[in-house]
XYZ file of C-alpha atoms in Angstrom:
587
model
C 94.562 33.210 -38.839
C 97.234 34.503 -41.222
C 96.753 35.144 -44.912
C 98.562 31.954 -45.932
C 96.445 29.885 -43.553
C 93.228 31.068 -45.219
C 94.185 29.268 -48.426
C 95.299 25.979 -46.861
C 92.244 24.174 -48.145
C 91.642 21.490 -50.777
C 88.901 21.814 -53.395
C 87.443 19.265 -55.816
C 85.416 19.418 -59.022
C 85.369 18.509 -62.743
C 83.728 15.141 -62.094
C 83.621 12.641 -64.961
C 82.003 9.218 -64.653
C 82.071 6.547 -67.338
C 82.196 2.752 -67.555
C 81.564 2.484 -63.807
C 84.537 4.650 -62.842
C 84.611 8.126 -61.283
C 87.385 10.661 -61.857
C 87.694 14.238 -60.637
C 90.201 17.065 -60.168
C 91.642 17.992 -56.774
C 93.095 21.479 -56.446
C 95.140 23.322 -53.825
C 97.828 25.954 -53.342
C 101.386 25.011 -52.393
C 104.379 27.337 -52.137
C 102.517 30.183 -53.786
C 101.360 28.143 -56.799
C 98.206 26.288 -57.759
C 98.438 22.496 -57.864
C 95.935 20.082 -59.360
C 95.780 16.307 -59.690
C 93.463 13.769 -61.289
C 91.875 11.547 -58.636
C 89.746 8.408 -58.833
C 86.905 7.654 -56.447
C 86.461 3.916 -55.959
C 86.553 1.807 -52.827
C 89.020 4.438 -51.700
C 90.429 7.686 -53.060
C 93.596 7.510 -55.105
C 95.667 9.882 -57.215
C 96.053 8.572 -60.769
C 98.364 11.179 -62.330
C 101.846 12.043 -61.147
C 102.133 15.715 -62.037
C 100.912 18.816 -60.217
C 99.266 20.665 -63.143
C 96.586 18.295 -64.432
C 92.816 18.689 -64.691
C 89.672 18.048 -66.786
C 89.551 14.217 -66.785
C 87.563 12.049 -69.220
C 87.472 8.262 -69.589
C 86.595 6.171 -72.624
C 87.310 2.543 -73.623
C 89.826 2.016 -70.829
C 91.743 5.198 -71.640
C 92.043 8.205 -69.330
C 92.257 11.596 -71.030
C 93.117 14.840 -69.256
C 94.739 18.253 -69.714
C 98.260 19.040 -68.501
C 99.210 22.717 -68.353
C 102.252 24.892 -67.801
C 103.126 28.560 -68.279
C 103.535 28.145 -72.049
C 100.420 26.165 -72.954
C 98.205 23.145 -72.406
C 98.468 19.563 -73.630
C 95.785 16.934 -74.126
C 97.122 13.727 -72.579
C 95.983 10.108 -72.614
C 97.057 7.078 -70.610
C 95.998 3.563 -69.733
C 97.096 1.626 -66.670
C 100.004 -0.104 -68.367
C 101.794 2.827 -69.993
C 103.144 6.301 -69.423
C 101.000 9.325 -70.420
C 101.146 10.300 -74.101
C 100.727 13.845 -75.422
C 97.938 13.856 -78.014
C 98.017 17.552 -78.951
C 99.187 20.898 -77.603
C 97.469 24.294 -77.707
C 97.613 27.639 -75.966
C 94.376 26.909 -74.056
C 92.027 23.918 -74.005
C 88.453 24.755 -73.065
C 86.656 21.434 -73.578
C 87.077 18.066 -75.272
C 84.991 14.955 -75.918
C 85.980 11.485 -77.093
C 83.723 10.066 -79.809
C 84.417 6.857 -81.729
C 88.039 7.006 -82.916
C 88.293 10.817 -82.668
C 88.817 13.416 -80.000
C 87.085 16.744 -80.582
C 88.833 19.621 -78.817
C 87.802 23.243 -78.291
C 91.056 25.162 -78.028
C 92.915 28.337 -78.967
C 96.300 28.545 -80.640
C 99.401 30.485 -79.656
C 99.281 34.214 -80.312
C 101.678 36.559 -82.080
C 101.904 39.264 -79.424
C 104.626 41.270 -81.159
C 102.395 42.379 -84.044
C 99.971 45.364 -84.084
C 96.462 44.431 -83.009
C 93.679 45.542 -85.380
C 89.940 45.163 -84.837
C 86.696 46.197 -86.473
C 84.515 44.670 -83.741
C 83.278 46.440 -80.629
C 84.104 43.349 -78.573
C 87.801 42.825 -79.160
C 89.075 41.877 -75.698
C 87.689 39.982 -72.746
C 88.482 39.574 -69.094
C 90.737 36.600 -68.441
C 91.577 36.363 -72.148
C 93.012 39.729 -73.167
C 93.005 40.922 -76.776
C 91.329 38.527 -79.202
C 94.432 37.584 -81.137
C 93.074 34.036 -81.368
C 89.616 32.577 -80.738
C 88.420 29.232 -79.498
C 87.986 26.853 -82.449
C 87.006 23.192 -82.836
C 89.669 20.653 -83.739
C 89.307 16.996 -84.721
C 92.125 14.702 -83.671
C 92.572 11.276 -85.230
C 95.605 10.256 -87.208
C 96.162 13.987 -87.694
C 94.904 17.267 -86.211
C 92.432 19.339 -88.227
C 90.769 22.647 -87.408
C 87.185 21.983 -88.504
C 85.096 24.911 -87.171
C 86.407 28.422 -86.573
C 85.994 32.136 -87.245
C 86.091 35.510 -85.540
C 83.955 34.095 -82.746
C 84.232 31.393 -80.095
C 83.205 27.770 -80.152
C 82.250 27.461 -76.482
C 80.961 23.935 -75.914
C 80.446 20.554 -77.574
C 78.238 17.587 -76.673
C 77.294 14.375 -78.456
C 74.610 11.687 -78.368
C 73.039 9.189 -80.820
C 75.715 10.022 -83.401
C 74.804 13.714 -83.152
C 77.535 16.300 -82.596
C 76.208 19.611 -81.269
C 78.285 22.737 -80.698
C 77.618 26.055 -79.033
C 79.053 29.102 -80.838
C 78.834 32.899 -80.610
C 79.034 33.412 -84.384
C 75.758 35.343 -84.719
C 75.895 37.587 -81.624
C 79.547 37.505 -80.590
C 79.714 41.132 -79.449
C 77.038 40.428 -76.846
C 78.147 36.918 -75.887
C 74.852 35.351 -76.966
C 75.077 31.925 -78.532
C 73.443 29.347 -80.801
C 73.468 25.568 -81.041
C 74.376 23.852 -84.307
C 74.501 20.230 -85.302
C 77.597 19.424 -87.340
C 79.058 16.323 -88.921
C 82.393 14.806 -87.930
C 84.226 17.058 -90.405
C 82.724 20.278 -89.033
C 80.150 20.791 -91.767
C 77.075 22.586 -90.486
C 73.926 20.459 -90.724
C 71.188 22.419 -88.927
C 70.780 25.421 -86.666
C 69.016 24.101 -83.579
C 68.190 27.393 -81.826
C 65.772 29.714 -83.619
C 67.550 32.832 -82.340
C 70.658 33.637 -80.352
C 70.201 33.489 -76.601
C 72.110 33.278 -73.319
C 73.110 29.616 -72.904
C 74.561 28.529 -69.561
C 74.972 24.902 -70.575
C 73.374 22.229 -72.748
C 73.118 18.453 -73.034
C 72.403 15.802 -75.669
C 70.827 12.494 -74.648
C 71.701 9.036 -75.950
C 68.463 9.205 -77.962
C 69.465 12.557 -79.487
C 67.245 14.838 -77.386
C 68.652 18.330 -76.666
C 68.059 20.591 -73.653
C 69.698 23.801 -72.475
C 69.702 26.158 -69.513
C 69.386 29.802 -70.493
C 67.206 32.783 -71.264
C 66.031 34.455 -74.459
C 66.975 38.094 -73.924
C 70.288 39.660 -72.948
C 68.814 41.164 -69.763
C 70.964 39.877 -66.846
C 67.940 39.808 -64.550
C 65.887 37.461 -66.731
C 65.082 34.168 -65.014
C 66.771 31.129 -66.588
C 64.679 28.168 -67.674
C 65.298 24.713 -69.128
C 64.566 24.909 -72.853
C 64.082 21.971 -75.225
C 64.714 23.869 -78.495
C 63.552 21.109 -80.864
C 60.372 20.444 -78.897
C 59.294 24.005 -78.132
C 59.107 23.135 -74.434
C 60.249 25.250 -71.489
C 60.461 24.178 -67.834
C 61.431 26.253 -64.801
C 63.639 24.695 -62.137
C 63.315 26.044 -58.563
C 63.482 29.865 -58.604
C 66.098 29.871 -61.375
C 67.325 27.118 -63.693
C 70.917 28.174 -63.148
C 73.266 28.686 -60.203
C 74.593 32.202 -59.609
C 75.475 31.760 -55.926
C 78.855 33.449 -55.562
C 81.914 31.781 -54.095
C 85.462 32.945 -53.398
C 86.791 29.380 -53.589
C 89.666 29.212 -56.067
C 88.280 26.218 -57.991
C 84.800 25.880 -59.426
C 83.488 23.849 -62.373
C 81.517 24.969 -65.407
C 77.726 24.841 -65.060
C 76.464 21.400 -66.058
C 73.234 19.791 -67.195
C 73.188 16.119 -68.221
C 70.825 13.444 -69.473
C 70.520 9.967 -67.956
C 68.285 8.178 -70.388
C 65.669 10.798 -71.233
C 65.688 12.237 -67.708
C 67.527 15.537 -67.414
C 69.627 16.443 -64.377
C 70.559 20.062 -63.737
C 71.484 22.557 -61.031
C 68.847 25.052 -59.933
C 68.857 27.874 -57.399
C 66.295 28.667 -54.719
C 67.105 31.702 -52.608
C 70.717 31.354 -51.401
C 71.149 27.624 -52.121
C 71.602 25.503 -55.221
C 70.691 21.844 -55.614
C 70.446 19.133 -58.250
C 67.041 18.566 -59.857
C 65.701 15.860 -62.174
C 63.274 16.573 -65.012
C 61.235 13.531 -66.075
C 58.797 14.532 -68.782
C 57.144 17.601 -67.261
C 57.799 16.569 -63.658
C 60.564 18.304 -61.691
C 62.025 16.637 -58.581
C 64.679 17.966 -56.217
C 67.317 15.248 -55.770
C 69.729 16.775 -53.248
C 69.010 18.676 -50.030
C 71.984 21.001 -49.646
C 71.914 24.277 -47.725
C 74.879 25.456 -49.763
C 76.154 25.373 -53.341
C 76.529 22.465 -55.757
C 79.910 22.725 -57.487
C 79.670 19.839 -59.968
C 78.004 16.473 -60.539
C 77.804 13.458 -62.796
C 75.688 10.308 -63.035
C 77.295 6.911 -62.549
C 76.281 3.905 -64.645
C 74.145 2.606 -61.754
C 72.033 5.790 -61.943
C 73.365 7.213 -58.682
C 74.633 10.766 -58.420
C 78.183 11.744 -57.575
C 78.521 15.430 -56.734
C 80.661 18.017 -55.017
C 79.391 20.868 -52.911
C 80.324 23.499 -50.360
C 78.278 24.528 -47.347
C 78.791 26.669 -44.272
C 81.001 24.092 -42.563
C 82.869 22.525 -45.491
C 84.929 24.142 -48.251
C 84.619 21.006 -50.393
C 82.821 17.664 -50.124
C 82.480 14.928 -52.743
C 79.571 12.555 -52.238
C 78.806 9.190 -53.812
C 77.013 6.754 -51.491
C 79.069 8.377 -48.722
C 80.743 11.762 -48.343
C 84.459 12.543 -48.410
C 85.636 15.659 -46.579
C 88.933 16.989 -47.939
C 89.416 19.514 -45.139
C 89.284 17.657 -41.841
C 90.234 19.818 -38.875
C 88.692 23.039 -40.183
C 86.180 24.466 -37.721
C 84.649 27.506 -39.395
C 82.257 30.015 -37.950
C 78.720 29.483 -39.255
C 76.634 32.497 -40.203
C 73.102 32.931 -38.920
C 70.724 33.108 -41.899
C 67.796 35.486 -41.530
C 64.936 36.205 -43.956
C 64.394 39.943 -44.411
C 61.986 41.752 -46.752
C 62.076 39.175 -49.528
C 65.855 38.610 -49.383
C 68.254 37.181 -46.813
C 70.785 38.475 -44.311
C 73.791 36.516 -43.015
C 75.623 37.393 -39.805
C 78.743 35.849 -38.264
C 78.670 37.002 -34.636
C 82.095 37.295 -32.986
C 81.069 39.203 -29.880
C 79.334 42.401 -28.804
C 82.570 44.312 -28.468
C 83.782 43.518 -31.991
C 83.242 45.930 -34.852
C 81.502 44.709 -38.008
C 82.538 44.476 -41.653
C 79.733 44.741 -44.220
C 80.326 42.868 -47.494
C 78.406 43.628 -50.725
C 78.386 41.059 -53.530
C 78.953 41.699 -57.237
C 76.502 41.377 -60.066
C 74.113 42.795 -59.034
C 72.331 39.691 -60.381
C 74.167 37.162 -58.207
C 73.764 36.060 -54.596
C 75.696 35.158 -51.483
C 75.127 31.630 -50.189
C 75.191 29.863 -46.850
C 78.602 28.440 -47.781
C 82.267 28.535 -46.836
C 83.832 31.897 -47.729
C 87.613 32.128 -47.355
C 87.552 35.865 -46.803
C 84.764 35.877 -44.238
C 86.478 33.188 -42.157
C 89.741 35.134 -42.290
C 88.312 38.399 -41.009
C 86.122 36.661 -38.433
C 89.203 34.878 -37.043
C 90.895 38.259 -36.771
C 88.233 39.705 -34.508
C 85.418 41.048 -36.689
C 81.702 40.415 -36.928
C 80.728 39.727 -40.552
C 77.510 40.940 -42.201
C 76.597 40.055 -45.775
C 73.241 40.312 -47.504
C 71.235 39.527 -50.625
C 69.529 42.867 -51.252
C 67.099 43.713 -54.091
C 68.779 42.768 -57.364
C 70.044 39.421 -56.038
C 69.165 36.157 -57.780
C 67.178 33.269 -56.357
C 64.272 35.267 -54.957
C 62.106 35.688 -58.054
C 61.932 37.876 -61.139
C 60.583 41.032 -59.501
C 63.161 41.010 -56.718
C 65.968 40.413 -59.204
C 65.086 43.396 -61.392
C 64.273 45.770 -58.531
C 67.515 47.750 -58.760
C 67.486 48.088 -62.568
C 67.831 51.787 -63.381
C 68.385 52.629 -59.729
C 71.704 51.290 -58.454
C 72.319 52.589 -54.949
C 68.604 53.028 -54.209
C 66.610 50.181 -52.682
C 69.731 48.035 -52.464
C 71.421 50.601 -50.193
C 68.264 50.991 -48.107
C 68.159 47.215 -47.627
C 71.769 47.120 -46.421
C 71.106 49.908 -43.924
C 68.051 48.056 -42.630
C 70.149 44.893 -42.216
C 72.724 46.876 -40.229
C 70.054 48.187 -37.868
C 68.605 44.701 -37.539
C 71.868 43.086 -36.368
C 72.602 45.997 -33.997
C 69.254 45.409 -32.299
C 69.266 41.595 -32.408
C 72.866 40.969 -31.309
C 73.507 44.061 -29.200
C 76.629 45.026 -31.178
C 77.992 48.543 -31.453
C 77.057 50.801 -34.355
C 80.606 50.647 -35.728
C 80.859 49.367 -39.295
C 83.416 49.064 -42.090
C 82.430 48.484 -45.720
C 83.822 46.472 -48.619
C 82.678 45.017 -51.935
C 83.885 44.093 -55.397
C 82.635 44.740 -58.945
C 79.022 45.917 -58.480
C 79.873 45.667 -54.772
C 82.762 48.030 -55.533
C 80.324 50.392 -57.224
C 78.105 50.241 -54.144
C 81.085 50.928 -51.882
C 82.010 53.994 -53.947
C 78.377 55.099 -54.103
C 77.793 54.719 -50.373
C 80.873 56.725 -49.330
C 79.818 59.515 -51.702
C 76.296 59.569 -50.240
C 76.831 58.901 -46.519
C 79.350 58.922 -43.692
C 77.998 55.929 -41.783
C 81.111 53.744 -42.211
C 84.418 54.213 -40.399
C 86.392 53.081 -43.472
C 85.867 51.339 -46.792
C 87.688 49.040 -49.219
C 86.527 49.130 -52.844
C 87.728 46.365 -55.171
C 87.615 45.995 -58.994
C 85.152 48.826 -58.706
C 83.071 51.166 -60.858
C 83.283 54.920 -60.445
C 82.281 56.282 -63.881
C 79.498 54.456 -65.718
C 79.979 56.647 -68.792
C 83.686 56.029 -69.349
C 83.113 52.329 -68.601
C 80.906 52.135 -71.716
C 84.047 52.408 -73.825
C 86.658 50.736 -71.634
C 84.937 47.590 -70.277
C 84.616 44.353 -72.236
C 80.850 44.326 -71.562
C 80.205 47.944 -70.556
C 78.743 49.019 -73.920
C 75.683 46.809 -73.402
C 75.717 45.959 -69.694
C 75.658 49.529 -68.385
C 72.871 50.520 -70.766
C 70.685 47.623 -69.677
C 71.378 48.091 -65.965
C 70.645 51.822 -66.147
C 67.591 51.227 -68.353
C 68.744 53.503 -71.187
C 68.674 52.894 -74.958
C 71.581 55.015 -76.192
C 74.468 55.603 -73.773
C 75.840 58.462 -75.887
C 72.582 60.375 -76.237
C 72.258 63.487 -74.104
C 69.747 61.722 -71.852
C 71.860 58.582 -71.691
C 75.059 60.376 -70.724
C 73.179 62.426 -68.146
C 71.767 59.347 -66.410
C 75.082 57.472 -66.517
C 76.844 60.378 -64.833
C 73.962 60.852 -62.404
C 74.615 57.308 -61.169
C 78.418 57.555 -61.265
C 80.142 57.875 -57.859
C 82.858 60.067 -59.419
C 80.222 62.797 -59.839
C 79.947 63.042 -56.040
C 83.561 62.412 -55.077
C 83.839 65.773 -53.302
C 81.347 64.486 -50.713
C 83.661 61.711 -49.471
C 84.955 61.857 -45.917
C 85.416 58.087 -45.376
C 88.957 56.652 -45.755
C 88.987 54.445 -48.865
C 91.389 51.715 -50.013
C 91.066 50.823 -53.716
C 92.238 47.386 -54.956
C 92.343 46.297 -58.587
C 94.048 43.903 -61.004
C 96.028 45.498 -63.794
C 94.541 43.078 -66.347
C 90.907 43.641 -65.348
C 88.904 44.133 -68.552
C 85.514 43.944 -66.799
C 85.829 46.890 -64.387
C 88.989 48.386 -65.894
C 91.731 49.863 -63.760
C 90.878 53.354 -65.017
C 87.755 53.172 -62.837
C 89.878 52.881 -59.693
C 92.379 55.420 -61.018
C 89.684 58.073 -61.519
C 88.237 57.611 -58.069
C 91.655 57.512 -56.413
C 92.745 60.810 -58.000
C 89.435 62.400 -57.003
C 89.919 61.260 -53.413
C 93.511 62.503 -53.235
C 92.653 65.904 -54.733
C 90.027 66.276 -52.019
C 92.426 65.279 -49.217
C 90.660 62.002 -48.361
C 92.859 59.364 -46.729
C 93.140 56.813 -49.520
C 95.410 54.219 -51.103
C 95.468 52.385 -54.434
C 96.782 48.836 -54.768
C 97.409 47.434 -58.272
C 98.138 43.727 -58.669
C 100.219 42.703 -61.677
C 99.090 39.573 -63.482
C 95.579 39.726 -62.031
C 92.228 40.372 -63.704
C 88.637 40.689 -62.499
C 88.967 37.344 -60.695
C 91.841 38.565 -58.513
C 89.974 37.866 -55.258
C 88.695 34.409 -56.254
C 91.204 32.797 -58.600
C 94.057 35.274 -58.805
C 97.793 34.947 -58.406
C 98.074 33.044 -55.081
C 100.689 35.335 -53.500
C 98.613 38.352 -54.514
C 95.519 36.848 -52.879
C 97.386 36.368 -49.603
C 98.843 39.877 -49.778
C 95.385 41.278 -50.492
C 93.850 39.734 -47.368
C 96.650 41.018 -45.167
C 96.502 44.548 -46.599
C 92.741 44.650 -46.188
C 93.102 43.538 -42.568
C 95.698 46.245 -41.928
C 93.344 48.881 -43.363
C 90.413 47.724 -41.241
C 92.582 47.501 -38.125
C 93.902 51.015 -38.688
C 90.449 52.573 -38.513
C 88.394 50.036 -36.557
C 90.762 48.879 -33.809
C 93.332 51.626 -33.357
């Protein structure tokens, strides 16, 4: 398989069902560019828009609404079946919209003035995938005219409606930390009531036709806190599966926002158990699992007949949409399927090529995320090019319970590293493969890669992506580092003597003189999460100590460069990684 071949897949999501009709977005890559179309699922599949840059469908009173985008901005469009599409409004970015009565409410940001000096008084003034906060997401009402009705130096992040209630999610009280509140507003944006008692982490929320409100989230900022379903006006909390959220990682270049939705007073939501996510129904206090997927739910909706329509990925399919029957958008793909093995409270996945092949070990980001038993573009690519693939959910991963998820807090590179080494020994013994391993990971996985090569020589080579090398400098240069690093390292003040000492104690750059393993560093130049200076520091340290190393910087890419980056960069990245592995593992 070549790099281009790895991305010759079709993905679907952003399902919207109304008035007995089902619409969704289909996405692919053609000639080095993303393409997306609005599709309708009826007796057969059909494309209903004519462009190649259209997504986020909604349908109301016989009118189809969607977003059309280009390099300069995004337009809200509407069309019926007898006329050409009409542009309703244009913004820099459109995050969400709903149609209610004669109005359309749109969460969007306006064009920026990039030629003026940027001034901030807030600690959070830039964000990965956004850049500097020159404009924020605000709420607009569109009728006969366009009015900005709710805005400030914060983001309006979501909007839902039901029983004449309009509810918005905003970060106005805890914007620096990304925690949010729910407010009920009137149609002119006037605040009526604050629904949440305090700011919290909100993954998604829903409003029923009877006006009931539910959300998925957790009270504290701690990333390892288990998510629950919260009914804020009833004081009721319900846990779904092992976590009332889905943090199974994917490298597919199209995923949908997390969704929960009412059908009547029953609530439907996505929950995670170990390495799989499924759809669950909450009726009163009773929780029922509705789907049986050994994989990851991407999106869902509920049709007027009460049946589910949903999209998912599993080990054999990049993308399936299912309503009464399933539609496979990638016929002819025959992927390798990983063996899934329970190990010490977590799980190990192994794609066995043959005994004579060397093995690449992958470490996921987070650390509070998880690998799934799903289709991974990258794993299939390297497997097809002659490698065994080992990936694991070590302590710190989600889906295995609260204690397992918080096990690496304050001790990155401890039990998580020991787990990975145990998994390596396990597959050597079970499959009879050679003890010849390469290592790679991104984000927290990039930290682990840097940490492991500074504390061992057990890998023949390593590739560290969007990585962390200096937890102290990251406090001031990452969009979330000022709170995230403190929580993960279990310290109160990162600039106290004790805080700085612990941050440097757990920083790979402190031990860079120990490295003997060849290391390739890959990063996006617009990464605000694990900033490029992290890779730059480690690269200079490696070069000064005569370690064989390279640094690759991708223009136009941010922290998502490996999942939803510039398509040509993603292809180039796979091929350069393969060349690095081949250099040390095959030659």
